[in-house]
Amino acid sequence: MNSFANYNHLLTTRPHDIRQVIISDLHLSNNEPAQRVLVQAFLALLDDLLVLPNLTTLYILGDWFDAWVGDDVYLSLTDEQKQSHWLTPIVSKLKQLRIAGCQIFVMHGNRDFLIGQSFCSIFGGQLIREPYHLQVGEYCYRLEHGDALCTDDKRYQRFRKLMRHPLVQWYLLRKPLYKRLELAEKLRLKSQADNAKKATYIMDVNEQAVCQAVNNINDINGNDVNDINHLIHGHTHRPAIHTIDDDNKNAQKNKRRYVLGDWRVHNVGSSRQFVEAVIGVVIETDTDDNPTSHSEFELVRFTY
Ligand code: MN
């Protein structure tokens, strides 16, 4: 984890150069004190983003929330209930960020795949589907949550296929809110128990799935893609930069896989408590004073 540059340093030395920020796996909830600290950390990041003069986009690549059983969790609240709800500071700060000119793109993760456009609309955000292709300078990056790449976990992939089916989602969302909350709690406990039994390699990405991903130029979002150079995902909670061992002979070499980190509280409850996460940034050298301006993607360490 120590090999990543420090985000706070970047923020203080080159605020004009930060153009886009990509985060993943915050697993926000209001259940445990440690998770409430993560909410504070996220709000602190948003405060930082609000002062960046050239920021164009914030991407949230899934598992923003530890669980999401439907937008009505928040949208069905009365104004009075919203006032004291833990999501309200998040919503208002995102709204501020949007008004300041930053686009907010939200992708589903395996925990919050029921987030809808209705929730995103209240802060001017936009739900995006994976894979999402992002052009940075001369390179095309494929963005996805990452759970679809963990193909060694056959049981999970079957569950995923079922849960992502529109009919299943329609059926789930018809159930009363309290039923959905019960179901989510059951699933959470089951997934915890299941994951404890799984070998670590099963919960990581499969190399072949990674190769397939970077060679698949079909774009569901309708942007033209000629070639994918690199992959950015989260989900595995193993922040790192890997070289992809591409089995496609025609592919250009040196494709990389950037893994964003989860947001984690260290030394919970002690005086040395802090939050740490490896996040992605797109940096562009200012055109005005640099004729050879170029953009690049980088992983950096955010601490709060
Ligand atoms: Mn995940």
PDB file of C-alpha atoms and ligand atoms in Angstrom:
ATOM      1  CA  MET A   1       0.000   0.000   0.000  1.00  0.00           C
ATOM      2  CA  ASN A   2       2.968   2.317   0.616  1.00  0.00           C
ATOM      3  CA  SER A   3       3.979   2.532  -3.011  1.00  0.00           C
ATOM      4  CA  PHE A   4       1.082   4.837  -3.941  1.00  0.00           C
ATOM      5  CA  ALA A   5       1.519   8.591  -4.057  1.00  0.00           C
ATOM      6  CA  ASN A   6      -0.336  10.599  -1.468  1.00  0.00           C
ATOM      7  CA  TYR A   7      -3.610  12.197  -2.548  1.00  0.00           C
ATOM      8  CA  ASN A   8      -3.399  14.964   0.063  1.00  0.00           C
ATOM      9  CA  HIS A   9      -0.015  15.930  -1.324  1.00  0.00           C
ATOM     10  CA  LEU A  10      -1.451  16.091  -4.837  1.00  0.00           C
ATOM     11  CA  LEU A  11      -4.359  18.140  -3.527  1.00  0.00           C
ATOM     12  CA  THR A  12      -2.122  20.735  -1.921  1.00  0.00           C
ATOM     13  CA  THR A  13       0.577  20.931  -4.588  1.00  0.00           C
ATOM     14  CA  ARG A  14      -1.372  20.555  -7.859  1.00  0.00           C
ATOM     15  CA  PRO A  15      -5.084  21.262  -7.246  1.00  0.00           C
ATOM     16  CA  HIS A  16      -5.504  22.674 -10.774  1.00  0.00           C
ATOM     17  CA  ASP A  17      -4.334  19.430 -12.365  1.00  0.00           C
ATOM     18  CA  ILE A  18      -6.892  17.084 -10.793  1.00  0.00           C
ATOM     19  CA  ARG A  19      -9.599  16.589 -13.436  1.00  0.00           C
ATOM     20  CA  GLN A  20     -11.383  13.380 -12.464  1.00  0.00           C
ATOM     21  CA  VAL A  21     -11.605  11.238  -9.348  1.00  0.00           C
ATOM     22  CA  ILE A  22     -12.554   7.554  -9.277  1.00  0.00           C
ATOM     23  CA  ILE A  23     -13.532   5.814  -6.034  1.00  0.00           C
ATOM     24  CA  SER A  24     -14.986   2.431  -5.158  1.00  0.00           C
ATOM     25  CA  ASP A  25     -16.079   0.168  -2.309  1.00  0.00           C
ATOM     26  CA  LEU A  26     -16.928   2.700   0.378  1.00  0.00           C
ATOM     27  CA  HIS A  27     -19.509   0.291   1.825  1.00  0.00           C
ATOM     28  CA  LEU A  28     -21.304   3.159   3.558  1.00  0.00           C
ATOM     29  CA  SER A  29     -24.020   2.390   6.053  1.00  0.00           C
ATOM     30  CA  ASN A  30     -25.314   3.698   9.320  1.00  0.00           C
ATOM     31  CA  ASN A  31     -25.100   0.371  11.149  1.00  0.00           C
ATOM     32  CA  GLU A  32     -21.766   0.416  12.910  1.00  0.00           C
ATOM     33  CA  PRO A  33     -19.674   3.264  14.373  1.00  0.00           C
ATOM     34  CA  ALA A  34     -16.785   2.311  12.062  1.00  0.00           C
ATOM     35  CA  GLN A  35     -19.038   2.706   9.038  1.00  0.00           C
ATOM     36  CA  ARG A  36     -20.223   6.083  10.281  1.00  0.00           C
ATOM     37  CA  VAL A  37     -16.567   7.131  10.273  1.00  0.00           C
ATOM     38  CA  LEU A  38     -16.456   6.151   6.590  1.00  0.00           C
ATOM     39  CA  VAL A  39     -19.384   8.496   5.953  1.00  0.00           C
ATOM     40  CA  GLN A  40     -17.357  11.304   7.571  1.00  0.00           C
ATOM     41  CA  ALA A  41     -14.364  10.397   5.417  1.00  0.00           C
ATOM     42  CA  PHE A  42     -16.494  10.475   2.259  1.00  0.00           C
ATOM     43  CA  LEU A  43     -17.912  13.889   3.220  1.00  0.00           C
ATOM     44  CA  ALA A  44     -14.341  15.087   3.789  1.00  0.00           C
ATOM     45  CA  LEU A  45     -13.365  13.890   0.312  1.00  0.00           C
ATOM     46  CA  LEU A  46     -16.346  15.751  -1.159  1.00  0.00           C
ATOM     47  CA  ASP A  47     -15.238  18.913   0.679  1.00  0.00           C
ATOM     48  CA  ASP A  48     -11.812  18.484  -0.906  1.00  0.00           C
ATOM     49  CA  LEU A  49     -13.360  17.983  -4.334  1.00  0.00           C
ATOM     50  CA  LEU A  50     -15.474  21.127  -3.943  1.00  0.00           C
ATOM     51  CA  VAL A  51     -12.364  23.314  -3.918  1.00  0.00           C
ATOM     52  CA  LEU A  52     -10.786  21.793  -7.023  1.00  0.00           C
ATOM     53  CA  PRO A  53     -11.090  24.392  -9.790  1.00  0.00           C
ATOM     54  CA  ASN A  54     -10.874  22.033 -12.783  1.00  0.00           C
ATOM     55  CA  LEU A  55     -12.633  18.911 -11.568  1.00  0.00           C
ATOM     56  CA  THR A  56     -15.021  17.589 -14.229  1.00  0.00           C
ATOM     57  CA  THR A  57     -16.126  14.156 -13.007  1.00  0.00           C
ATOM     58  CA  LEU A  58     -16.475  11.970  -9.947  1.00  0.00           C
ATOM     59  CA  TYR A  59     -16.933   8.244 -10.596  1.00  0.00           C
ATOM     60  CA  ILE A  60     -18.231   5.885  -7.935  1.00  0.00           C
ATOM     61  CA  LEU A  61     -17.451   2.377  -9.198  1.00  0.00           C
ATOM     62  CA  GLY A  62     -19.824   0.341  -7.080  1.00  0.00           C
ATOM     63  CA  ASP A  63     -20.411  -0.762  -3.490  1.00  0.00           C
ATOM     64  CA  TRP A  64     -20.858   2.856  -2.557  1.00  0.00           C
ATOM     65  CA  PHE A  65     -23.317   1.517  -0.007  1.00  0.00           C
ATOM     66  CA  ASP A  66     -22.998  -1.640   2.034  1.00  0.00           C
ATOM     67  CA  ALA A  67     -26.587  -2.467   1.102  1.00  0.00           C
ATOM     68  CA  TRP A  68     -29.303  -0.804  -0.954  1.00  0.00           C
ATOM     69  CA  VAL A  69     -32.782  -2.290  -1.046  1.00  0.00           C
ATOM     70  CA  GLY A  70     -34.403   0.353  -3.229  1.00  0.00           C
ATOM     71  CA  ASP A  71     -34.462   4.114  -3.697  1.00  0.00           C
ATOM     72  CA  ASP A  72     -37.633   4.357  -1.605  1.00  0.00           C
ATOM     73  CA  VAL A  73     -35.424   3.818   1.467  1.00  0.00           C
ATOM     74  CA  TYR A  74     -34.701   7.505   1.096  1.00  0.00           C
ATOM     75  CA  LEU A  75     -37.242   8.834  -1.381  1.00  0.00           C
ATOM     76  CA  SER A  76     -40.277   7.703   0.613  1.00  0.00           C
ATOM     77  CA  LEU A  77     -39.198   9.687   3.678  1.00  0.00           C
ATOM     78  CA  THR A  78     -40.993  12.859   4.695  1.00  0.00           C
ATOM     79  CA  ASP A  79     -39.016  16.113   4.619  1.00  0.00           C
ATOM     80  CA  GLU A  80     -38.803  15.975   8.378  1.00  0.00           C
ATOM     81  CA  GLN A  81     -37.444  12.415   8.371  1.00  0.00           C
ATOM     82  CA  LYS A  82     -34.922  13.358   5.698  1.00  0.00           C
ATOM     83  CA  GLN A  83     -33.613  16.167   7.859  1.00  0.00           C
ATOM     84  CA  SER A  84     -32.116  13.805  10.388  1.00  0.00           C
ATOM     85  CA  HIS A  85     -31.268  10.976   7.979  1.00  0.00           C
ATOM     86  CA  TRP A  86     -27.599   9.999   7.581  1.00  0.00           C
ATOM     87  CA  LEU A  87     -27.855  10.133   3.776  1.00  0.00           C
ATOM     88  CA  THR A  88     -28.934  13.778   3.715  1.00  0.00           C
ATOM     89  CA  PRO A  89     -25.486  15.356   4.261  1.00  0.00           C
ATOM     90  CA  ILE A  90     -24.168  13.123   1.468  1.00  0.00           C
ATOM     91  CA  VAL A  91     -26.967  14.090  -0.899  1.00  0.00           C
ATOM     92  CA  SER A  92     -26.603  17.815  -0.232  1.00  0.00           C
ATOM     93  CA  LYS A  93     -22.842  17.797  -0.610  1.00  0.00           C
ATOM     94  CA  LEU A  94     -23.095  15.880  -3.896  1.00  0.00           C
ATOM     95  CA  LYS A  95     -25.692  18.393  -5.042  1.00  0.00           C
ATOM     96  CA  GLN A  96     -23.240  21.208  -4.242  1.00  0.00           C
ATOM     97  CA  LEU A  97     -20.545  19.428  -6.203  1.00  0.00           C
ATOM     98  CA  ARG A  98     -22.865  19.016  -9.187  1.00  0.00           C
ATOM     99  CA  ILE A  99     -23.827  22.685  -9.072  1.00  0.00           C
ATOM    100  CA  ALA A 100     -20.115  23.534  -8.967  1.00  0.00           C
ATOM    101  CA  GLY A 101     -19.870  21.837 -12.379  1.00  0.00           C
ATOM    102  CA  CYS A 102     -18.685  18.332 -11.543  1.00  0.00           C
ATOM    103  CA  GLN A 103     -20.518  15.397 -13.124  1.00  0.00           C
ATOM    104  CA  ILE A 104     -21.277  12.498 -10.794  1.00  0.00           C
ATOM    105  CA  PHE A 105     -21.358   9.007 -12.292  1.00  0.00           C
ATOM    106  CA  VAL A 106     -22.548   6.053 -10.238  1.00  0.00           C
ATOM    107  CA  MET A 107     -21.995   2.411 -11.163  1.00  0.00           C
ATOM    108  CA  HIS A 108     -23.587  -0.553  -9.415  1.00  0.00           C
ATOM    109  CA  GLY A 109     -21.605  -2.900  -7.206  1.00  0.00           C
ATOM    110  CA  ASN A 110     -22.667  -6.313  -5.940  1.00  0.00           C
ATOM    111  CA  ARG A 111     -24.056  -4.761  -2.730  1.00  0.00           C
ATOM    112  CA  ASP A 112     -25.919  -1.780  -4.130  1.00  0.00           C
ATOM    113  CA  PHE A 113     -27.168  -3.045  -7.493  1.00  0.00           C
ATOM    114  CA  LEU A 114     -30.654  -1.748  -6.694  1.00  0.00           C
ATOM    115  CA  ILE A 115     -29.614   1.921  -6.737  1.00  0.00           C
ATOM    116  CA  GLY A 116     -31.845   3.610  -9.278  1.00  0.00           C
ATOM    117  CA  GLN A 117     -31.621   6.726 -11.390  1.00  0.00           C
ATOM    118  CA  SER A 118     -34.327   8.281  -9.168  1.00  0.00           C
ATOM    119  CA  PHE A 119     -31.963   8.388  -6.200  1.00  0.00           C
ATOM    120  CA  CYS A 120     -29.079   9.671  -8.346  1.00  0.00           C
ATOM    121  CA  SER A 121     -31.318  12.358  -9.826  1.00  0.00           C
ATOM    122  CA  ILE A 122     -31.847  14.064  -6.475  1.00  0.00           C
ATOM    123  CA  PHE A 123     -28.211  15.185  -6.530  1.00  0.00           C
ATOM    124  CA  GLY A 124     -27.916  15.501 -10.296  1.00  0.00           C
ATOM    125  CA  GLY A 125     -25.968  12.256 -10.649  1.00  0.00           C
ATOM    126  CA  GLN A 126     -26.145   9.717 -13.411  1.00  0.00           C
ATOM    127  CA  LEU A 127     -26.264   5.952 -13.132  1.00  0.00           C
ATOM    128  CA  ILE A 128     -23.820   4.323 -15.566  1.00  0.00           C
ATOM    129  CA  ARG A 129     -23.667   0.687 -16.635  1.00  0.00           C
ATOM    130  CA  GLU A 130     -20.522  -1.400 -16.686  1.00  0.00           C
ATOM    131  CA  PRO A 131     -18.297  -1.622 -18.614  1.00  0.00           C
ATOM    132  CA  TYR A 132     -17.773   2.100 -18.999  1.00  0.00           C
ATOM    133  CA  HIS A 133     -14.992   3.294 -21.285  1.00  0.00           C
ATOM    134  CA  LEU A 134     -12.986   6.322 -20.277  1.00  0.00           C
ATOM    135  CA  GLN A 135     -10.505   7.986 -22.605  1.00  0.00           C
ATOM    136  CA  VAL A 136      -7.536   9.517 -20.812  1.00  0.00           C
ATOM    137  CA  GLY A 137      -5.017  11.074 -23.189  1.00  0.00           C
ATOM    138  CA  GLU A 138      -4.219   8.414 -25.768  1.00  0.00           C
ATOM    139  CA  TYR A 139      -5.399   5.511 -23.619  1.00  0.00           C
ATOM    140  CA  CYS A 140      -8.775   3.881 -23.217  1.00  0.00           C
ATOM    141  CA  TYR A 141      -9.620   2.571 -19.753  1.00  0.00           C
ATOM    142  CA  ARG A 142     -12.349   0.054 -19.110  1.00  0.00           C
ATOM    143  CA  LEU A 143     -14.154   0.774 -15.833  1.00  0.00           C
ATOM    144  CA  GLU A 144     -16.149  -1.875 -14.026  1.00  0.00           C
ATOM    145  CA  HIS A 145     -16.963  -2.875 -10.472  1.00  0.00           C
ATOM    146  CA  GLY A 146     -14.973  -6.115 -10.661  1.00  0.00           C
ATOM    147  CA  ASP A 147     -17.294  -8.821  -9.348  1.00  0.00           C
ATOM    148  CA  ALA A 148     -17.995 -10.079 -12.883  1.00  0.00           C
ATOM    149  CA  LEU A 149     -14.261 -10.836 -13.210  1.00  0.00           C
ATOM    150  CA  CYS A 150     -14.270 -13.232 -10.251  1.00  0.00           C
ATOM    151  CA  THR A 151     -15.392 -16.165 -12.378  1.00  0.00           C
ATOM    152  CA  ASP A 152     -13.779 -18.810 -10.142  1.00  0.00           C
ATOM    153  CA  ASP A 153     -16.593 -18.189  -7.704  1.00  0.00           C
ATOM    154  CA  LYS A 154     -19.224 -20.142  -9.624  1.00  0.00           C
ATOM    155  CA  ARG A 155     -21.837 -19.916  -6.884  1.00  0.00           C
ATOM    156  CA  TYR A 156     -21.557 -16.162  -6.704  1.00  0.00           C
ATOM    157  CA  GLN A 157     -21.743 -15.810 -10.499  1.00  0.00           C
ATOM    158  CA  ARG A 158     -25.020 -17.786 -10.522  1.00  0.00           C
ATOM    159  CA  PHE A 159     -26.385 -15.574  -7.766  1.00  0.00           C
ATOM    160  CA  ARG A 160     -25.219 -12.463  -9.636  1.00  0.00           C
ATOM    161  CA  LYS A 161     -26.928 -13.531 -12.854  1.00  0.00           C
ATOM    162  CA  LEU A 162     -30.162 -14.060 -10.976  1.00  0.00           C
ATOM    163  CA  MET A 163     -29.998 -10.787  -9.060  1.00  0.00           C
ATOM    164  CA  ARG A 164     -29.132  -8.717 -12.115  1.00  0.00           C
ATOM    165  CA  HIS A 165     -32.142 -10.054 -14.051  1.00  0.00           C
ATOM    166  CA  PRO A 166     -34.678  -7.257 -14.637  1.00  0.00           C
ATOM    167  CA  LEU A 167     -37.610  -9.500 -13.702  1.00  0.00           C
ATOM    168  CA  VAL A 168     -36.035 -10.531 -10.414  1.00  0.00           C
ATOM    169  CA  GLN A 169     -35.310  -6.887  -9.611  1.00  0.00           C
ATOM    170  CA  TRP A 170     -38.848  -5.902 -10.514  1.00  0.00           C
ATOM    171  CA  TYR A 171     -40.168  -8.655  -8.239  1.00  0.00           C
ATOM    172  CA  LEU A 172     -37.869  -7.629  -5.384  1.00  0.00           C
ATOM    173  CA  LEU A 173     -38.758  -3.950  -5.636  1.00  0.00           C
ATOM    174  CA  ARG A 174     -42.470  -4.775  -5.430  1.00  0.00           C
ATOM    175  CA  LYS A 175     -42.008  -6.266  -1.975  1.00  0.00           C
ATOM    176  CA  PRO A 176     -42.663  -3.984   0.987  1.00  0.00           C
ATOM    177  CA  LEU A 177     -39.632  -2.095   2.238  1.00  0.00           C
ATOM    178  CA  TYR A 178     -39.446  -3.929   5.580  1.00  0.00           C
ATOM    179  CA  LYS A 179     -39.396  -7.320   3.760  1.00  0.00           C
ATOM    180  CA  ARG A 180     -36.543  -6.119   1.560  1.00  0.00           C
ATOM    181  CA  LEU A 181     -34.589  -4.936   4.594  1.00  0.00           C
ATOM    182  CA  GLU A 182     -35.042  -8.354   6.210  1.00  0.00           C
ATOM    183  CA  LEU A 183     -33.915 -10.073   3.029  1.00  0.00           C
ATOM    184  CA  ALA A 184     -30.862  -7.813   2.720  1.00  0.00           C
ATOM    185  CA  GLU A 185     -29.797  -8.648   6.274  1.00  0.00           C
ATOM    186  CA  LYS A 186     -30.168 -12.378   5.567  1.00  0.00           C
ATOM    187  CA  LEU A 187     -28.104 -12.061   2.382  1.00  0.00           C
ATOM    188  CA  ARG A 188     -25.436 -10.061   4.182  1.00  0.00           C
ATOM    189  CA  LEU A 189     -25.013 -12.688   6.899  1.00  0.00           C
ATOM    190  CA  LYS A 190     -25.043 -15.494   4.357  1.00  0.00           C
ATOM    191  CA  SER A 191     -22.429 -13.805   2.181  1.00  0.00           C
ATOM    192  CA  GLN A 192     -20.258 -13.204   5.262  1.00  0.00           C
ATOM    193  CA  ALA A 193     -20.471 -16.877   6.230  1.00  0.00           C
ATOM    194  CA  ASP A 194     -19.884 -18.037   2.632  1.00  0.00           C
ATOM    195  CA  ASN A 195     -16.893 -15.778   2.079  1.00  0.00           C
ATOM    196  CA  ALA A 196     -15.248 -16.973   5.288  1.00  0.00           C
ATOM    197  CA  LYS A 197     -15.253 -20.491   3.843  1.00  0.00           C
ATOM    198  CA  LYS A 198     -13.906 -19.553   0.414  1.00  0.00           C
ATOM    199  CA  ALA A 199     -10.243 -19.831  -0.560  1.00  0.00           C
ATOM    200  CA  THR A 200      -8.668 -16.416  -1.204  1.00  0.00           C
ATOM    201  CA  TYR A 201      -7.965 -17.066  -4.888  1.00  0.00           C
ATOM    202  CA  ILE A 202     -11.676 -17.720  -5.487  1.00  0.00           C
ATOM    203  CA  MET A 203     -12.479 -14.210  -4.335  1.00  0.00           C
ATOM    204  CA  ASP A 204      -9.939 -12.614  -6.655  1.00  0.00           C
ATOM    205  CA  VAL A 205     -10.265 -11.987 -10.374  1.00  0.00           C
ATOM    206  CA  ASN A 206      -9.714 -14.747 -12.898  1.00  0.00           C
ATOM    207  CA  GLU A 207      -6.881 -13.958 -15.338  1.00  0.00           C
ATOM    208  CA  GLN A 208      -8.809 -15.261 -18.320  1.00  0.00           C
ATOM    209  CA  ALA A 209     -11.828 -13.125 -17.468  1.00  0.00           C
ATOM    210  CA  VAL A 210      -9.477 -10.141 -17.285  1.00  0.00           C
ATOM    211  CA  CYS A 211      -8.057 -10.913 -20.765  1.00  0.00           C
ATOM    212  CA  GLN A 212     -11.546 -11.251 -22.162  1.00  0.00           C
ATOM    213  CA  ALA A 213     -12.543  -7.950 -20.596  1.00  0.00           C
ATOM    214  CA  VAL A 214      -9.704  -5.966 -22.159  1.00  0.00           C
ATOM    215  CA  ASN A 215     -10.311  -7.566 -25.554  1.00  0.00           C
ATOM    216  CA  ASN A 216     -14.033  -6.876 -25.535  1.00  0.00           C
ATOM    217  CA  ILE A 217     -14.574  -3.549 -27.260  1.00  0.00           C
ATOM    218  CA  ASN A 218     -18.378  -3.732 -27.283  1.00  0.00           C
ATOM    219  CA  ASP A 219     -19.612  -0.618 -25.617  1.00  0.00           C
ATOM    220  CA  ILE A 220     -23.060  -0.763 -24.068  1.00  0.00           C
ATOM    221  CA  ASN A 221     -22.955   2.969 -23.420  1.00  0.00           C
ATOM    222  CA  GLY A 222     -22.649   3.695 -27.122  1.00  0.00           C
ATOM    223  CA  ASN A 223     -19.159   5.196 -27.232  1.00  0.00           C
ATOM    224  CA  ASP A 224     -16.851   3.999 -29.984  1.00  0.00           C
ATOM    225  CA  VAL A 225     -13.974   1.914 -28.697  1.00  0.00           C
ATOM    226  CA  ASN A 226     -11.118   0.768 -30.922  1.00  0.00           C
ATOM    227  CA  ASP A 227      -8.874  -0.773 -28.366  1.00  0.00           C
ATOM    228  CA  ILE A 228      -8.846  -1.081 -24.598  1.00  0.00           C
ATOM    229  CA  ASN A 229      -5.497  -0.295 -23.039  1.00  0.00           C
ATOM    230  CA  HIS A 230      -6.129  -0.665 -19.344  1.00  0.00           C
ATOM    231  CA  LEU A 231      -8.669  -1.893 -16.839  1.00  0.00           C
ATOM    232  CA  ILE A 232      -9.814  -0.155 -13.642  1.00  0.00           C
ATOM    233  CA  HIS A 233     -11.928  -1.979 -11.083  1.00  0.00           C
ATOM    234  CA  GLY A 234     -12.574  -2.355  -7.364  1.00  0.00           C
ATOM    235  CA  HIS A 235     -14.456  -5.071  -5.489  1.00  0.00           C
ATOM    236  CA  THR A 236     -11.571  -7.348  -4.461  1.00  0.00           C
ATOM    237  CA  HIS A 237     -10.286  -4.915  -1.811  1.00  0.00           C
ATOM    238  CA  ARG A 238      -6.742  -5.599  -3.020  1.00  0.00           C
ATOM    239  CA  PRO A 239      -5.433  -2.267  -4.316  1.00  0.00           C
ATOM    240  CA  ALA A 240      -2.583  -2.796  -6.759  1.00  0.00           C
ATOM    241  CA  ILE A 241      -1.317  -2.270 -10.286  1.00  0.00           C
ATOM    242  CA  HIS A 242      -0.939  -5.490 -12.278  1.00  0.00           C
ATOM    243  CA  THR A 243       0.321  -6.131 -15.784  1.00  0.00           C
ATOM    244  CA  ILE A 244      -2.171  -8.112 -17.807  1.00  0.00           C
ATOM    245  CA  ASP A 245      -0.830 -11.270 -19.375  1.00  0.00           C
ATOM    246  CA  ASP A 246      -2.830 -10.837 -22.557  1.00  0.00           C
ATOM    247  CA  ASP A 247      -3.417 -14.006 -24.556  1.00  0.00           C
ATOM    248  CA  ASN A 248      -4.551 -12.061 -27.614  1.00  0.00           C
ATOM    249  CA  LYS A 249      -1.621 -12.050 -30.083  1.00  0.00           C
ATOM    250  CA  ASN A 250      -2.834  -8.878 -31.805  1.00  0.00           C
ATOM    251  CA  ALA A 251      -3.258  -6.939 -28.615  1.00  0.00           C
ATOM    252  CA  GLN A 252      -0.772  -4.263 -27.752  1.00  0.00           C
ATOM    253  CA  LYS A 253       1.482  -5.205 -24.892  1.00  0.00           C
ATOM    254  CA  ASN A 254       1.714  -3.658 -21.442  1.00  0.00           C
ATOM    255  CA  LYS A 255      -1.935  -3.523 -20.592  1.00  0.00           C
ATOM    256  CA  ARG A 256      -2.436  -2.780 -16.935  1.00  0.00           C
ATOM    257  CA  ARG A 257      -5.081  -3.618 -14.371  1.00  0.00           C
ATOM    258  CA  TYR A 258      -5.568  -0.976 -11.718  1.00  0.00           C
ATOM    259  CA  VAL A 259      -7.378  -2.163  -8.601  1.00  0.00           C
ATOM    260  CA  LEU A 260      -8.965   0.547  -6.467  1.00  0.00           C
ATOM    261  CA  GLY A 261      -9.061  -0.065  -2.730  1.00  0.00           C
ATOM    262  CA  ASP A 262     -11.940  -0.324  -0.314  1.00  0.00           C
ATOM    263  CA  TRP A 263     -12.390   2.381   2.311  1.00  0.00           C
ATOM    264  CA  ARG A 264     -11.137   1.074   5.620  1.00  0.00           C
ATOM    265  CA  VAL A 265     -10.967   2.399   9.179  1.00  0.00           C
ATOM    266  CA  HIS A 266      -7.696   1.613  10.926  1.00  0.00           C
ATOM    267  CA  ASN A 267      -7.228   1.494  14.717  1.00  0.00           C
ATOM    268  CA  VAL A 268     -10.996   1.695  15.244  1.00  0.00           C
ATOM    269  CA  GLY A 269     -11.951   3.656  18.338  1.00  0.00           C
ATOM    270  CA  SER A 270      -8.395   4.560  19.332  1.00  0.00           C
ATOM    271  CA  SER A 271      -6.795   8.012  19.227  1.00  0.00           C
ATOM    272  CA  ARG A 272      -4.820   6.860  16.188  1.00  0.00           C
ATOM    273  CA  GLN A 273      -7.956   6.066  14.185  1.00  0.00           C
ATOM    274  CA  PHE A 274      -7.830   6.957  10.490  1.00  0.00           C
ATOM    275  CA  VAL A 275      -9.492   6.042   7.203  1.00  0.00           C
ATOM    276  CA  GLU A 276      -7.484   4.944   4.200  1.00  0.00           C
ATOM    277  CA  ALA A 277      -8.409   4.149   0.621  1.00  0.00           C
ATOM    278  CA  VAL A 278      -6.587   3.822  -2.681  1.00  0.00           C
ATOM    279  CA  ILE A 279      -8.465   5.948  -5.207  1.00  0.00           C
ATOM    280  CA  GLY A 280      -7.943   6.859  -8.854  1.00  0.00           C
ATOM    281  CA  VAL A 281      -7.241  10.326 -10.240  1.00  0.00           C
ATOM    282  CA  VAL A 282      -6.970  11.693 -13.747  1.00  0.00           C
ATOM    283  CA  ILE A 283      -4.392  14.448 -13.785  1.00  0.00           C
ATOM    284  CA  GLU A 284      -3.899  16.918 -16.587  1.00  0.00           C
ATOM    285  CA  THR A 285      -1.114  19.415 -16.726  1.00  0.00           C
ATOM    286  CA  ASP A 286      -2.529  22.896 -17.202  1.00  0.00           C
ATOM    287  CA  THR A 287      -2.586  23.895 -20.877  1.00  0.00           C
ATOM    288  CA  ASP A 288      -1.983  27.609 -20.269  1.00  0.00           C
ATOM    289  CA  ASP A 289       1.545  27.300 -18.992  1.00  0.00           C
ATOM    290  CA  ASN A 290       2.425  23.978 -20.570  1.00  0.00           C
ATOM    291  CA  PRO A 291       2.169  23.489 -24.341  1.00  0.00           C
ATOM    292  CA  THR A 292       2.886  19.749 -24.024  1.00  0.00           C
ATOM    293  CA  SER A 293      -0.145  19.159 -21.800  1.00  0.00           C
ATOM    294  CA  HIS A 294      -1.170  15.572 -21.278  1.00  0.00           C
ATOM    295  CA  SER A 295      -3.540  13.554 -19.094  1.00  0.00           C
ATOM    296  CA  GLU A 296      -2.768  10.464 -17.121  1.00  0.00           C
ATOM    297  CA  PHE A 297      -4.453   8.113 -14.719  1.00  0.00           C
ATOM    298  CA  GLU A 298      -2.874   7.356 -11.373  1.00  0.00           C
ATOM    299  CA  LEU A 299      -3.697   5.471  -8.178  1.00  0.00           C
ATOM    300  CA  VAL A 300      -3.168   7.512  -5.021  1.00  0.00           C
ATOM    301  CA  ARG A 301      -3.652   6.962  -1.317  1.00  0.00           C
ATOM    302  CA  PHE A 302      -6.415   8.987   0.326  1.00  0.00           C
ATOM    303  CA  THR A 303      -6.337   9.292   4.104  1.00  0.00           C
ATOM    304  CA  TYR A 304      -8.714  10.964   6.506  1.00  0.00           C
TER     305      TYR A 304
HETATM  306 MN    MN B   1     -18.008  -5.423  -4.396  1.00  0.00          MN
END
